[in-house]
Coordinates of C-alpha atoms and ligand atoms in Angstrom, one line a residue:
X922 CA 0.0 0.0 0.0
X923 CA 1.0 3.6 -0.6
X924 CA 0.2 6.4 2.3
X925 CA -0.1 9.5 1.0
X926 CA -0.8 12.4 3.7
X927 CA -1.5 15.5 1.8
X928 CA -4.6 18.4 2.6
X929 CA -7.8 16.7 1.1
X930 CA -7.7 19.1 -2.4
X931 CA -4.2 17.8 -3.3
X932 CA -5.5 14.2 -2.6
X933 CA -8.2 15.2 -4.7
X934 CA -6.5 16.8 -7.4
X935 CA -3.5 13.4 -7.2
X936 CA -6.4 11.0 -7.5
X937 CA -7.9 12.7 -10.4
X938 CA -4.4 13.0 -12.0
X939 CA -4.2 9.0 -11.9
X940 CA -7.6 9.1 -13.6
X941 CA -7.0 11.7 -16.4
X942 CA -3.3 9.1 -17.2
X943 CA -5.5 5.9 -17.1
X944 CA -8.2 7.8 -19.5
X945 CA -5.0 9.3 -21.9
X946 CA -3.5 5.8 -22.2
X947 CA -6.8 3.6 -22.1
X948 CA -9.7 5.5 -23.2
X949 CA -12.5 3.0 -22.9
X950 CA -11.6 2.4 -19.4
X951 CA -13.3 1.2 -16.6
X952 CA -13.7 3.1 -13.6
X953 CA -14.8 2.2 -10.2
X954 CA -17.1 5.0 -8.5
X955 CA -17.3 5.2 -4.9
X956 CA -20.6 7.3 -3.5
X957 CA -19.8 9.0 -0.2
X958 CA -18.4 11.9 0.7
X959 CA -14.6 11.2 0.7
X960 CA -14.7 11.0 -3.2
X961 CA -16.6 14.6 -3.8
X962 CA -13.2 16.6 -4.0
X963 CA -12.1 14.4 -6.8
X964 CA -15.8 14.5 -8.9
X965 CA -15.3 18.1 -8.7
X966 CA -11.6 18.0 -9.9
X967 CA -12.7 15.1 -12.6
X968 CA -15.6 18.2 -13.9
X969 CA -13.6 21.2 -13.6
X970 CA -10.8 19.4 -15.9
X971 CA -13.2 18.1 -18.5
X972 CA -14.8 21.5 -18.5
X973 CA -11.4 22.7 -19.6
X974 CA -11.5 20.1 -22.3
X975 CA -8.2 18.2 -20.6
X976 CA -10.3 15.5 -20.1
X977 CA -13.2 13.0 -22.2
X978 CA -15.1 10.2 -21.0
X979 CA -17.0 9.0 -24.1
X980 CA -15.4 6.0 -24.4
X981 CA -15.5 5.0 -20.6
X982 CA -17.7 3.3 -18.5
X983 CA -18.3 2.8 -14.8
X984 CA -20.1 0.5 -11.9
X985 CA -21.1 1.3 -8.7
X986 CA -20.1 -0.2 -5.8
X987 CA -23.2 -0.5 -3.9
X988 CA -27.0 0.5 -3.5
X989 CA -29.4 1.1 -1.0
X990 CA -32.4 -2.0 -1.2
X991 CA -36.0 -0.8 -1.7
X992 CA -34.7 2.8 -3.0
X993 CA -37.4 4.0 -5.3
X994 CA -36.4 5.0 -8.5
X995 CA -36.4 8.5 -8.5
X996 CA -35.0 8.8 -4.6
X997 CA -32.5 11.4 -4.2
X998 CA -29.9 9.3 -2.1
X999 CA -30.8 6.2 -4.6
X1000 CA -27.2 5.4 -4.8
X1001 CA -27.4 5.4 -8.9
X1002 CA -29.1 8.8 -8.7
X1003 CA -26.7 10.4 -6.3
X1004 CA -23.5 9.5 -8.4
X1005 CA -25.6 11.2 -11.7
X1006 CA -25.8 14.1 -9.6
X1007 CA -22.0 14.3 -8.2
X1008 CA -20.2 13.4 -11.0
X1009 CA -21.9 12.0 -14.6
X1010 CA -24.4 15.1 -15.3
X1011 CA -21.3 17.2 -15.0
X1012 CA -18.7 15.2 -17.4
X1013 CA -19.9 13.6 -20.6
X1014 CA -19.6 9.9 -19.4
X1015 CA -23.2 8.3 -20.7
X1016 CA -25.4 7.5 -18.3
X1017 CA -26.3 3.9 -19.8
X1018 CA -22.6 3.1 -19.4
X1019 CA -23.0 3.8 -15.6
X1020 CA -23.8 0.4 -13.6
X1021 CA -25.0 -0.1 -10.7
X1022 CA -26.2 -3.6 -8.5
X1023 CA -30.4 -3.3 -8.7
X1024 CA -31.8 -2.7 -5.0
X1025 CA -35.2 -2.9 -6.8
X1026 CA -35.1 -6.2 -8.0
X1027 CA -37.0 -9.1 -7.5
X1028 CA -34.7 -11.7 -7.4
X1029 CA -32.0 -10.2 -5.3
X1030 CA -29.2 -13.1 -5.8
X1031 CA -29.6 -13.2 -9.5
X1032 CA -29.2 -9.7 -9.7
X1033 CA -25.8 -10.3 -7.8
X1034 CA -24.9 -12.9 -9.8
X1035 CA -25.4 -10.5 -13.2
X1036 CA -23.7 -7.7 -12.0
X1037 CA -20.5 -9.7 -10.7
X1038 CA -20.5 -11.2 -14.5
X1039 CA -21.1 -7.1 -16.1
X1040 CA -17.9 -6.9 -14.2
X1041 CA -16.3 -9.4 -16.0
X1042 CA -18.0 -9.1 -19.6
X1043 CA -16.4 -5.1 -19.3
X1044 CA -13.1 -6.8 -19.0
X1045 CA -12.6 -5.4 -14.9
X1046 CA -12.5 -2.4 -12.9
X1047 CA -9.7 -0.4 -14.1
X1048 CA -9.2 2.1 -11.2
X1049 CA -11.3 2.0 -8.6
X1050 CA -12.7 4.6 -5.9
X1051 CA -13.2 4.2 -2.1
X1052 CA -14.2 5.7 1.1
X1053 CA -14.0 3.7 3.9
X1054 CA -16.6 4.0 7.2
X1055 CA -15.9 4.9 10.6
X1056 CA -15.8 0.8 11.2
X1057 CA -13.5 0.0 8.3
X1058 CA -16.5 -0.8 5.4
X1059 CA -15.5 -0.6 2.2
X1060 CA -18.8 -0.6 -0.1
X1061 CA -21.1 -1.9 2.2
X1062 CA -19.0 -5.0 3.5
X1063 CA -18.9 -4.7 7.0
X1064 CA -17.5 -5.9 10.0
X1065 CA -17.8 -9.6 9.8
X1066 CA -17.6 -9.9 5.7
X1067 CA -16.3 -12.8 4.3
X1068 CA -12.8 -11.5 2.9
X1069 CA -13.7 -14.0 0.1
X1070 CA -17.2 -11.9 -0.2
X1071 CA -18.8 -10.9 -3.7
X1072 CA -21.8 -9.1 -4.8
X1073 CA -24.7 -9.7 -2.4
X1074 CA -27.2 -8.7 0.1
X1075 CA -25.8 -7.0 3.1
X1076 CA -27.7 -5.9 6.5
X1077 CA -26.7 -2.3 7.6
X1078 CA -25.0 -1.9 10.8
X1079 CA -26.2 0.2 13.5
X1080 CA -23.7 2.6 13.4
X1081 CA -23.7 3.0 9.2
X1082 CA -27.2 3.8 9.6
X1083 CA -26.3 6.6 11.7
X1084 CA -23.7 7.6 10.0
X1085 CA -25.3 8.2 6.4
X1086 CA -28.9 9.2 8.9
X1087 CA -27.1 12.9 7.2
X1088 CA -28.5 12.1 4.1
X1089 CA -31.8 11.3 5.2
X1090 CA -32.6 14.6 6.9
X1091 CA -30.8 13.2 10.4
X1092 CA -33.4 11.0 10.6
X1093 CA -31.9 7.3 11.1
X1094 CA -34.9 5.5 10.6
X1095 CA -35.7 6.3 6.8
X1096 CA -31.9 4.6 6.4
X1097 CA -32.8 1.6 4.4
X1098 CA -31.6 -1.4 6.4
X1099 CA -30.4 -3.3 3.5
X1100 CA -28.6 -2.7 0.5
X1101 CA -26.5 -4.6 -2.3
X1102 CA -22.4 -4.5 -2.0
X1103 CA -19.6 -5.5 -4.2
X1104 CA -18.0 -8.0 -2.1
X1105 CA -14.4 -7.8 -0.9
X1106 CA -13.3 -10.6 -3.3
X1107 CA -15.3 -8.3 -6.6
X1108 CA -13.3 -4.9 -5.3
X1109 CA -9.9 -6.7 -4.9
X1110 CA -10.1 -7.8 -8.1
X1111 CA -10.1 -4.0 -9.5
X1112 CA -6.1 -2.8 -11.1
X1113 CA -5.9 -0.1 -9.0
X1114 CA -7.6 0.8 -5.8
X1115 CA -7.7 5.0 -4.7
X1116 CA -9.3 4.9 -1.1
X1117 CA -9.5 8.2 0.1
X1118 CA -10.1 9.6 3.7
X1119 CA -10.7 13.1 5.7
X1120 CA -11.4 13.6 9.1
X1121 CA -10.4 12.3 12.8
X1122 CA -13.0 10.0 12.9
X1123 CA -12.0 8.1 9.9
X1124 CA -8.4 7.5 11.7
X1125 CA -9.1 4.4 13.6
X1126 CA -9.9 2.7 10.6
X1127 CA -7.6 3.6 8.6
X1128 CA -5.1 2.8 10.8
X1129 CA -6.6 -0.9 11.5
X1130 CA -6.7 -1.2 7.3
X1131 CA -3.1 0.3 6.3
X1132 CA -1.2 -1.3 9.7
X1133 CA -3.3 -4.0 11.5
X1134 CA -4.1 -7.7 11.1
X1135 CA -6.0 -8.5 7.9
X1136 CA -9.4 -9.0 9.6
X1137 CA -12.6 -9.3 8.6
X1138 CA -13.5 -7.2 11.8
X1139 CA -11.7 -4.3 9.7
X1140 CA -13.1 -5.4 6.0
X1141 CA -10.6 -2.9 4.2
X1142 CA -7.7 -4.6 5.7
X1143 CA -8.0 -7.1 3.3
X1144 CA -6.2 -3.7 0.9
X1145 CA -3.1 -5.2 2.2
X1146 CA -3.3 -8.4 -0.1
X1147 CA -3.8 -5.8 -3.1
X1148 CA -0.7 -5.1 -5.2
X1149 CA -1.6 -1.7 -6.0
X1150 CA -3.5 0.3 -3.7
X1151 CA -3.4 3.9 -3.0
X1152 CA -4.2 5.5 0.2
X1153 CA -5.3 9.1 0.2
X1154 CA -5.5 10.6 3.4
X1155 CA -5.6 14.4 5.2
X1156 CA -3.7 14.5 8.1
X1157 CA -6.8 13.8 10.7
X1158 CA -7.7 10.4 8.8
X1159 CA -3.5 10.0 9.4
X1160 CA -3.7 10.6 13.0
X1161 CA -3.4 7.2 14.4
X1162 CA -1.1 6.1 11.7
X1163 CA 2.3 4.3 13.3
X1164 CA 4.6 5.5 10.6
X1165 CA 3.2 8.0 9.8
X1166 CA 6.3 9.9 9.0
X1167 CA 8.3 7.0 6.9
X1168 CA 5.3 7.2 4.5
X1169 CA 5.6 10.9 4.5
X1170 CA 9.2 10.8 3.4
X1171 CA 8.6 7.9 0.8
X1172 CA 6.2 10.6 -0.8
X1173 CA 8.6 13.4 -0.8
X1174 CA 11.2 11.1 -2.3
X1175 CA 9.1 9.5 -5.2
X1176 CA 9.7 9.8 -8.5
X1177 CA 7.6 12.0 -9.9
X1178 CA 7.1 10.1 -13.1
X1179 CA 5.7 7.1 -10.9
X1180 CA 2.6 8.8 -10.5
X1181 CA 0.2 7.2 -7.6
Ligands
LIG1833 C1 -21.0 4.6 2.9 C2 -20.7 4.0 1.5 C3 -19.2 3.8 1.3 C4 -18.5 5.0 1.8 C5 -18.6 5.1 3.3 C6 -17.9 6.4 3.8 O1 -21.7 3.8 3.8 N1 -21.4 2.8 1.2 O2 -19.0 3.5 0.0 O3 -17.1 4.8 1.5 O4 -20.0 5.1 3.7 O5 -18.7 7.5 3.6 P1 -18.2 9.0 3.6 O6 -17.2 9.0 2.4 O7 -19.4 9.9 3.4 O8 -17.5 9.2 4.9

């Protein structure tokens, strides 16, 4: 894994740089989108360089990592509907190349099981996007996630449904308690993972992900088995971080024409 501690608009503006490279050399990429807030800073980096024309996304496409179950449609926090909002309506990515896993469905395995193989059938998730929770979720996979885990049903914990309760006017109880995930096994599987990460109260997790046991009490742990994996972080998501410093200097001393 790579550490990178840096104010949140440079993360931003790093993880839209390895973006904008993978879009230059592979223009029908596939990108992972993460919903969220951690992502936002890079959406708005991704807009403001396409509005200056440095940028095209014809020729990519996209999938989702999760969905909220029993969403209607036309729900503002519909997972699908949110990321139209944040990123696609403001970049000229098509909308019917954006993919999401089907919380309306009636047959919620089969639905799994189709979206794992539109995985596949795009060839893989080029570059991929994540947040991580406050108890080390990635997606939806939450504590107690097989590591092995792909695209299912998932029950929300507790404190999730408090957590995102911000998006549903503070009020926890319109939280759906359900929703589908890529599993840990379907993310790991992406080239390139960007997780990115603000805040104090993201810094236990990120700590348990980047430096302890590979756990499926800290599902994003399971980063450390990932050959390429970039971590994003402002210095209160770095706060626990034990070497926190050594990654600081590997930074400073990188090549510049690595890239992340
Ligand atoms: C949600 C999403 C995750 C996201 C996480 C952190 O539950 N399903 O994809 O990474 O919470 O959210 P935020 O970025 O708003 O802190």
């Amino acid at each position: 894994m790579e550490v990178v501690i840096k104010p949140a608009q440079e993360t931003a503006r790093l993880a839209a740089d390895a973006i904008v490279a993978l879009i230059d050399a592979k223009p029908d990429a596939v990108l992972g989108l993460a919903t969220g807030s951690s992502p936002l800073g890079v959406y708005d980096e991704l807009a403001k360089r396409h509005r200056a024309g440095e940028v095209s996304f014809a020729g990519v496409s996209a999938f989702l990592l999760d969905e909220y179950v029993g969403l209607a449609q036309e729900h503002p926090q519909r997972y699908r509907n949110v990321i139209l909002t944040e990123l696609v309506d403001r970049i000229d990515l098509d909308p019917a190349r954006v993919h999401g896993p089907d919380g309306l469905a009636q047959d919620i395995p089969l639905a799994c099981a189709r979206y794992e193989q539109a995985i596949v059938d795009a060839g893989g998730v080029d570059l991929q996007l994540l947040g991580i929770g406050t108890d080390g979720h990635i997606g939806f996979n939450e504590p107690g996630s097989s590591l092995a885990s792909r695209t299912r049903i998932k029950t929300l914990t507790g404190q999730t449904r408090v957590d995102n309760a911000r998006f549903f006017d503070d009020d926890v109880d319109r939280v759906p308690h359900h929703c589908l995930t890529q599993g840990l096994a379907t993310i790991s599987a992406a080239r390139h993972i960007v997780l990115l990460a603000q805040g104090g109260g993201k810094a236990e997790a990120v700590h348990q992900m980047v430096e302890g046991p590979v756990s499926a009490m800290w599902p994003a742990s399971i980063l450390q088995h990932h050959p390429h994996v970039s971590v994003l972080l402002d210095e209160g998501a770095a706060a626990r971080l034990q070497l926190g410093d050594y990654y600081r200097q590997a930074f400073q001393a990188k090549p510049e024409w690595q890239g992340l």
